[in-house]
Short mmCIF file of C-alpha atoms and ligand atoms in Angstrom, two decimals:
data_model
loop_
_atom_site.label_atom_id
_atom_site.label_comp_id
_atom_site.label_asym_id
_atom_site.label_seq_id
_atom_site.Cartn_x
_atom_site.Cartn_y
_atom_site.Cartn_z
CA UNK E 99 45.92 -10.46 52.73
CA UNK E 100 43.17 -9.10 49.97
CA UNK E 101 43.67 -9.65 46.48
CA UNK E 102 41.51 -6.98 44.29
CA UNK E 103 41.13 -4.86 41.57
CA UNK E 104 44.08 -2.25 41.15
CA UNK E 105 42.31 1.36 41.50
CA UNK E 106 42.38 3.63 38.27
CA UNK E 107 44.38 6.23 40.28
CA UNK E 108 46.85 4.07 42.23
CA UNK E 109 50.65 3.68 40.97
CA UNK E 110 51.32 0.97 38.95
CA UNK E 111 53.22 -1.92 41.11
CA UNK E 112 56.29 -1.43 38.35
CA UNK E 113 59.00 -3.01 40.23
CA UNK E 114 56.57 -6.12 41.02
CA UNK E 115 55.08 -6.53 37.50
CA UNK E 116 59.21 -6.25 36.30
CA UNK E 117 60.08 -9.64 38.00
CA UNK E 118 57.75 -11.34 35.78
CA UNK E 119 58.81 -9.75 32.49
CA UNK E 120 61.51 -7.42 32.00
CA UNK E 121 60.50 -5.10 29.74
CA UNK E 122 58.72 -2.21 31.00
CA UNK E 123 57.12 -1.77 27.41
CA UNK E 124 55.62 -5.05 27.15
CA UNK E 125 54.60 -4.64 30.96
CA UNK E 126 52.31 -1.28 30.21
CA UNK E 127 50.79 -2.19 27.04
CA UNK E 128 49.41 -5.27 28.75
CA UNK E 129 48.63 -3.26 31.72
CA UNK E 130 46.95 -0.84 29.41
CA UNK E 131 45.10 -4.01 27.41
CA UNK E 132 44.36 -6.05 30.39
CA UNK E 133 42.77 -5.79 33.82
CA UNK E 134 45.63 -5.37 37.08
CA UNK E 135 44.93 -6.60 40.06
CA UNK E 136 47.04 -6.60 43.37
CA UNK E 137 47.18 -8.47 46.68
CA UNK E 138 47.66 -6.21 49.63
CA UNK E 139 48.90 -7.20 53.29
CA UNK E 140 49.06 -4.80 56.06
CA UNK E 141 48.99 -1.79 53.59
CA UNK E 142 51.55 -2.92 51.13
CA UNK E 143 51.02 -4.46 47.42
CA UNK E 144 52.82 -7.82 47.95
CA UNK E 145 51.91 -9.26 44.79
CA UNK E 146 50.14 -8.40 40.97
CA UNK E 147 48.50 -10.27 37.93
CA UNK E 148 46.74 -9.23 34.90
CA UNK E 149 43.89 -10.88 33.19
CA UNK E 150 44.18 -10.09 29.56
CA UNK E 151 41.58 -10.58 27.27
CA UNK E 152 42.46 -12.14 23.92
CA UNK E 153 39.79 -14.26 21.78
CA UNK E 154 35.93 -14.56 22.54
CA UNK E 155 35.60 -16.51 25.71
CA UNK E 156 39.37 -16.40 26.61
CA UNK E 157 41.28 -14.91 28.43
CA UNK E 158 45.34 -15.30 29.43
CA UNK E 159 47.29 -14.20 32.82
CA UNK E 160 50.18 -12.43 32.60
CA UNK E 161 52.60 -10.66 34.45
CA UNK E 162 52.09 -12.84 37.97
CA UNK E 163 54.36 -11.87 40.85
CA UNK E 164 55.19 -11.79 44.31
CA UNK E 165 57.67 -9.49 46.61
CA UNK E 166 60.92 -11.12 46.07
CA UNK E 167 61.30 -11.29 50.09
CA UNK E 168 57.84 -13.00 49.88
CA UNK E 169 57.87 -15.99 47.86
CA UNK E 170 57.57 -19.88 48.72
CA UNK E 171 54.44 -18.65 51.50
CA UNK E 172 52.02 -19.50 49.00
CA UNK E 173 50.97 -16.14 47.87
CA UNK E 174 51.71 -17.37 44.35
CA UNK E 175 49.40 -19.47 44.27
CA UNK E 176 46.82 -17.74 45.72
CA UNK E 177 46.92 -14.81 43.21
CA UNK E 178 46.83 -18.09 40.55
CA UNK E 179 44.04 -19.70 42.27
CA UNK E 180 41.98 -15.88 42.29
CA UNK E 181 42.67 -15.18 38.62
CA UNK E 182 40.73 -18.22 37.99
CA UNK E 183 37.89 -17.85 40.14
CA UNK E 184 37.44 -13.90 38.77
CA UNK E 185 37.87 -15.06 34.80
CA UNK E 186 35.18 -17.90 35.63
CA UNK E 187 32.77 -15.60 37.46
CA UNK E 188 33.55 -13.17 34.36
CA UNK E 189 32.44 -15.89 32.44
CA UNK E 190 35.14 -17.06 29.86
CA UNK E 191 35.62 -20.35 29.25
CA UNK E 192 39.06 -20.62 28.39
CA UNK E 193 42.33 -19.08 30.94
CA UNK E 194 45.53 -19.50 29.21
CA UNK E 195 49.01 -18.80 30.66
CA UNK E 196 52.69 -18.60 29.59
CA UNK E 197 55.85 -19.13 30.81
CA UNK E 198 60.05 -19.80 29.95
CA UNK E 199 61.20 -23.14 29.52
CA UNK E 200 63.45 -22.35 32.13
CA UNK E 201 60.71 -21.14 34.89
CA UNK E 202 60.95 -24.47 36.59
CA UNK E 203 58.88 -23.49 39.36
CA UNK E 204 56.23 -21.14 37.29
CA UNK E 205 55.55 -25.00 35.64
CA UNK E 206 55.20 -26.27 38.95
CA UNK E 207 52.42 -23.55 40.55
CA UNK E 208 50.55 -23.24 37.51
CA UNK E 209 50.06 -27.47 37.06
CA UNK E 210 49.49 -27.34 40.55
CA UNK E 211 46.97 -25.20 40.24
CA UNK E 212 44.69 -26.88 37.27
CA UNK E 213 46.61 -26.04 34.32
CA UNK E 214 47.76 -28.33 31.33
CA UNK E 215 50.72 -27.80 28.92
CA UNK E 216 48.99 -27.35 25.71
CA UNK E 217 51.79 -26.20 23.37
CA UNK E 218 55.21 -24.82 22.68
CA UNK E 219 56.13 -20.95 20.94
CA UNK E 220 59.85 -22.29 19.93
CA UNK E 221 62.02 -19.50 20.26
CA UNK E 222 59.58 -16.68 21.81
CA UNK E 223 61.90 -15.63 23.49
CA UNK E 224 64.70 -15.39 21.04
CA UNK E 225 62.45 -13.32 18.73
CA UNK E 226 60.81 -11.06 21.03
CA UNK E 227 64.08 -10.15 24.03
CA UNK E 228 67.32 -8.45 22.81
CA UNK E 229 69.00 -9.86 25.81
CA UNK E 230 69.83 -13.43 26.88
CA UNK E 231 67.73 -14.81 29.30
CA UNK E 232 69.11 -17.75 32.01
CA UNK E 233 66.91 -19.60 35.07
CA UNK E 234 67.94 -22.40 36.72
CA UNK E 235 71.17 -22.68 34.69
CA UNK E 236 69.06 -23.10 31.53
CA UNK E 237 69.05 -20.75 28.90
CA UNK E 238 65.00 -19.40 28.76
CA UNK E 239 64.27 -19.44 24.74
CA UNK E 240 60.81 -21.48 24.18
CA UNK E 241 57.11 -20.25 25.49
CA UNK E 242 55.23 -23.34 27.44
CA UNK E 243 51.41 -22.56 26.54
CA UNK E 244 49.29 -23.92 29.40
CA UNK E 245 45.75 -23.41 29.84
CA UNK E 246 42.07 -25.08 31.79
CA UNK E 247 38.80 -24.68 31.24
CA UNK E 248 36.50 -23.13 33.70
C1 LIG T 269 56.44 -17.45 40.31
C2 LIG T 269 56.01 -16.75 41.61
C3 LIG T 269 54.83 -15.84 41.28
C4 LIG T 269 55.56 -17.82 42.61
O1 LIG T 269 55.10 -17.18 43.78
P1 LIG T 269 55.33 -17.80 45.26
O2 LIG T 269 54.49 -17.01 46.20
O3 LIG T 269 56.78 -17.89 45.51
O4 LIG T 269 54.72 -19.26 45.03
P2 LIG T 269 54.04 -20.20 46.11
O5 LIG T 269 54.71 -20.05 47.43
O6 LIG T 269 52.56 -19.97 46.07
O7 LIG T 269 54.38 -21.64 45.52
C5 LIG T 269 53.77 -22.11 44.36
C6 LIG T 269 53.74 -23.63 44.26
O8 LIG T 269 54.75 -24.04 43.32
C7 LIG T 269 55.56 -25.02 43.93
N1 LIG T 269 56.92 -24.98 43.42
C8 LIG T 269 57.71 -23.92 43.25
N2 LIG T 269 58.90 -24.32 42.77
C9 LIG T 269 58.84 -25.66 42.62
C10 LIG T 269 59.72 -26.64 42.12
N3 LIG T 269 60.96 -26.30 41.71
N4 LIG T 269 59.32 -27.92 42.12
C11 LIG T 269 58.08 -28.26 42.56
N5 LIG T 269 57.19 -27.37 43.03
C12 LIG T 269 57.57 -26.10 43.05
C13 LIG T 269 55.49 -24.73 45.40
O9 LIG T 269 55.83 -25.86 46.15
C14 LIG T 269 54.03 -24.33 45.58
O10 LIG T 269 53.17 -25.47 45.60
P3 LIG T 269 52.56 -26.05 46.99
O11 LIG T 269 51.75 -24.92 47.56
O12 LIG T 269 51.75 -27.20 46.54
O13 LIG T 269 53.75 -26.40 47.82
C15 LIG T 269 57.19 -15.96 42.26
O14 LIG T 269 58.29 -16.81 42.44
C16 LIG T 269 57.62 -14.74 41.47
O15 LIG T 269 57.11 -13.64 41.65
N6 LIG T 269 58.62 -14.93 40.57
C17 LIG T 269 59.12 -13.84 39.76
C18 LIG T 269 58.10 -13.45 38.69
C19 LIG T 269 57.76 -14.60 37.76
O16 LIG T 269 58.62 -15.35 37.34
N7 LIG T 269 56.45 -14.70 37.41
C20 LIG T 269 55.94 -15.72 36.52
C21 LIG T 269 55.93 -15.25 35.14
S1 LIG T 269 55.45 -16.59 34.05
#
């Protein structure tokens, strides 16, 4: 598997980038914002992140995903563990990341892999989804904040 910069003239991994936020919208303005960047096994985009930047010296990942048939092999982690590496060798100082109070396992991979819960957005998700949102069996309304130096 490679993970590297999306081309300017390849398709946008849609479906992929979906599973991590489900509006389309929201999904191509920080596509159009951000930098995209895929992992690719055996000629197929099996995974997607975006590096966004937002204040001087930071910069937050969005929009990670993996092939629904795909997940739990560690490919998660490893798109994680690359965003960091590029954004360091870009030379912020600051990644940030967000993710549902419900996203159980999102917590999980992105502690595991050097981030610290810095914050809560109460309600993000109220104010910024028309529809109800449920993982795990628990109703996804705040934003966790977590970010690392680099
Ligand atoms: C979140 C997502 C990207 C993770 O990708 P993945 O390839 O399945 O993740 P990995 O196999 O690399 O596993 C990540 C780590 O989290 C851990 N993890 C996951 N769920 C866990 C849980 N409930 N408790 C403890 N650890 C958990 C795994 O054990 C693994 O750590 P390890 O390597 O030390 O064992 C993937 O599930 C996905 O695409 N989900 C839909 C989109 C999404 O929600 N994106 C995030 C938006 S914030």
């Amino acid at each position: 598997m490679v993970i590297r910069k999306r081309k300017t003239d390849e398709d946008l991994p849609m479906e992929l980038l979906l599973l991590a936020d489900p509006s389309e919208e929201i999904v191509k303005e920080y596509v159009s914002r951000g930098e995209c960047y895929v992992a690719e096994s055996e000629g197929k985009i099996v995974g997607v992140y975006v590096l966004l930047p937002t204040r001087p010296e930071t910069v937050e990942l969005v929009n990670v995903a993996v092939a629904e048939g795909l997940h739990g092999k560690g490919i998660g982690k490893q798109l994680v563990m690359n965003a960091v590496k590029v954004a360091r060798e870009k030379g912020y100082k600051t990644i940030e990341v967000g993710t549902g109070n419900s996203g159980i396992g999102q917590l999980a991979l992105y502690q595991k892999c050097g981030f610290r819960i810095v914050g809560v957005d109460l309600d993000f998700f109220i104010r910024h989804y028309p529809e109800e949102i449920f993982e795990n069996g628990i109703q996804c309304r705040d934003m966790i904040r977590l970010s690392q130096q680099l």
